[in-house]
Coordinates of C-alpha atoms in Angstrom, one line a residue:
M1 CA 101.7 17.3 80.7
T2 CA 101.0 19.8 78.0
R3 CA 101.5 23.4 79.1
F4 CA 98.2 24.4 77.6
A5 CA 94.9 24.4 79.5
R6 CA 91.8 25.3 77.6
V7 CA 89.0 27.1 79.4
Q8 CA 85.8 28.9 78.4
R9 CA 86.2 32.7 78.0
H10 CA 83.8 35.1 79.6
D11 CA 85.0 38.4 78.3
S12 CA 87.7 40.0 76.1
P13 CA 90.9 42.0 76.5
A14 CA 88.7 45.1 75.8
A15 CA 87.1 44.5 79.2
V16 CA 90.5 44.8 81.0
P17 CA 90.8 48.2 82.7
R18 CA 92.9 50.5 80.6
R19 CA 96.1 51.6 82.3
R20 CA 99.1 53.3 80.9
R21 CA 101.2 50.5 79.5
T22 CA 104.5 50.1 77.7
A23 CA 104.6 48.6 74.2
Q24 CA 105.9 45.4 75.7
Q25 CA 103.1 45.2 78.3
Q26 CA 100.5 45.8 75.6
A27 CA 102.1 43.1 73.4
V28 CA 101.9 40.6 76.2
L29 CA 98.3 41.6 77.0
D30 CA 97.3 41.3 73.3
M31 CA 99.0 37.8 73.2
L32 CA 97.1 36.7 76.3
G33 CA 93.8 38.1 74.9
G34 CA 94.2 36.2 71.7
S35 CA 93.7 32.8 73.3
D36 CA 91.8 31.1 76.1
H37 CA 94.7 28.8 77.0
F38 CA 96.9 29.0 80.0
R39 CA 100.5 29.4 78.8
S40 CA 103.9 29.6 80.4
A41 CA 106.1 32.7 80.3
Q42 CA 108.4 30.8 78.0
Q43 CA 105.6 30.0 75.6
L44 CA 104.4 33.6 75.6
H45 CA 108.0 34.8 75.0
L46 CA 108.4 32.5 72.0
E47 CA 105.1 33.5 70.5
L48 CA 105.7 37.2 71.0
N49 CA 109.1 37.0 69.3
R50 CA 107.7 35.0 66.4
Q51 CA 104.6 37.0 65.8
R52 CA 105.7 40.6 66.7
P53 CA 108.4 42.9 65.3
L54 CA 109.0 44.1 68.9
R55 CA 111.6 42.0 70.7
V56 CA 110.8 41.3 74.3
G57 CA 113.2 39.5 76.6
L58 CA 112.2 36.5 78.7
A59 CA 113.0 38.4 82.0
T60 CA 110.7 41.2 80.8
V61 CA 107.9 38.8 80.1
Y62 CA 108.2 37.4 83.6
R63 CA 108.1 40.9 85.1
I64 CA 105.1 41.9 83.0
L65 CA 103.3 38.8 84.0
Q66 CA 104.0 39.4 87.7
T67 CA 102.7 42.9 87.4
F68 CA 99.5 41.7 85.6
T69 CA 99.1 39.0 88.3
D70 CA 99.4 41.6 91.1
Q71 CA 96.9 43.8 89.3
R72 CA 94.6 40.8 88.9
T73 CA 94.6 41.3 85.1
V74 CA 95.8 37.7 84.6
E75 CA 95.2 34.6 86.6
T76 CA 97.7 31.9 87.2
Q77 CA 97.5 28.1 87.2
R78 CA 100.1 25.5 88.2
A79 CA 100.9 22.8 85.7
E80 CA 101.3 19.3 87.2
D81 CA 105.1 19.8 87.2
G82 CA 104.8 23.0 89.2
E83 CA 105.4 25.5 86.3
T84 CA 103.2 28.6 86.5
L85 CA 100.8 29.2 83.6
Y86 CA 99.0 32.4 82.8
R87 CA 95.9 33.6 81.0
L88 CA 93.8 36.7 80.8
R89 CA 91.4 36.8 83.8
T90 CA 87.9 36.0 82.6
D91 CA 86.0 36.9 85.8
N92 CA 86.6 37.7 89.4
G93 CA 85.4 34.4 90.8
H94 CA 87.5 31.8 92.6
H95 CA 87.9 28.6 90.5
H96 CA 89.7 25.4 90.7
Y97 CA 90.5 23.3 87.6
L98 CA 90.3 19.7 86.4
L99 CA 93.1 19.5 83.9
C100 CA 93.8 16.8 81.3
R101 CA 97.5 15.7 81.4
R102 CA 97.6 14.9 77.7
C103 CA 95.8 17.8 75.9
G104 CA 95.6 20.4 78.6
H105 CA 91.8 20.7 78.4
A106 CA 90.6 22.4 81.6
V107 CA 87.2 22.4 83.3
G108 CA 86.7 25.1 85.9
F109 CA 84.7 24.3 89.0
T110 CA 83.9 25.8 92.4
P111 CA 83.4 23.2 95.2
T112 CA 80.8 25.0 97.3
T113 CA 81.0 22.7 100.2
L114 CA 84.8 22.9 100.4
E115 CA 84.6 26.7 100.2
Q116 CA 82.1 26.8 103.1
H117 CA 84.2 24.4 105.1
T118 CA 87.4 26.4 104.5
S119 CA 85.7 29.6 105.7
H120 CA 84.3 27.8 108.8
L121 CA 87.7 26.3 109.6
A122 CA 89.4 29.6 109.3
R123 CA 86.9 31.4 111.5
Q124 CA 87.0 28.5 114.1
H125 CA 90.7 28.9 114.5
G126 CA 90.9 32.7 114.2
F127 CA 92.7 32.8 110.8
A128 CA 92.2 35.7 108.5
D129 CA 93.0 36.2 104.8
V130 CA 93.0 32.4 104.1
T131 CA 93.7 31.2 100.6
H132 CA 93.9 27.8 99.0
H133 CA 94.6 26.2 95.7
I134 CA 93.2 22.9 94.5
D135 CA 93.8 21.3 91.1
L136 CA 92.8 17.9 89.9
Y137 CA 94.7 16.1 87.1
G138 CA 93.5 13.3 84.9
I139 CA 92.8 12.2 81.4
C140 CA 89.8 13.7 79.6
P141 CA 87.2 11.5 77.8
R142 CA 88.5 12.5 74.3
C143 CA 92.1 11.5 75.2
A144 CA 91.0 8.4 77.0
D145 CA 89.1 7.3 73.8
A146 CA 92.0 8.2 71.5
P147 CA 94.0 5.3 70.1
C148 CA 97.5 5.0 71.7
G149 CA 100.6 5.6 69.6

């Protein structure tokens, strides 16, 4: 499975609320804003250290990504192997993804019936603050039509 997942962007890093940031945080934010792919912390770390004069350690990248996740500046996605992938949040909606195992192409979707059923089930059993995560993995039409080898 590729570590990249391509999705349609709805806004830009300029739309991210401005907070006081360190140079390392700004570098990570700029890197995330430069692509619409989901990427791993390791990929971001490699790209940062290749493209920027500022050296940022891998542990620092992880801490920054966790901070941005907590602030809802970035969204996370799990690769099929369980690795966490990150990208700049494009909207505040709740989405699931259909991900291509070969090229990482991602199609976001919101299963309305499932969302309604989840809410009903939670209310029925008295649960609050319920979350869920659904991802579908397969081979996109482009990869399915590509010659093998």
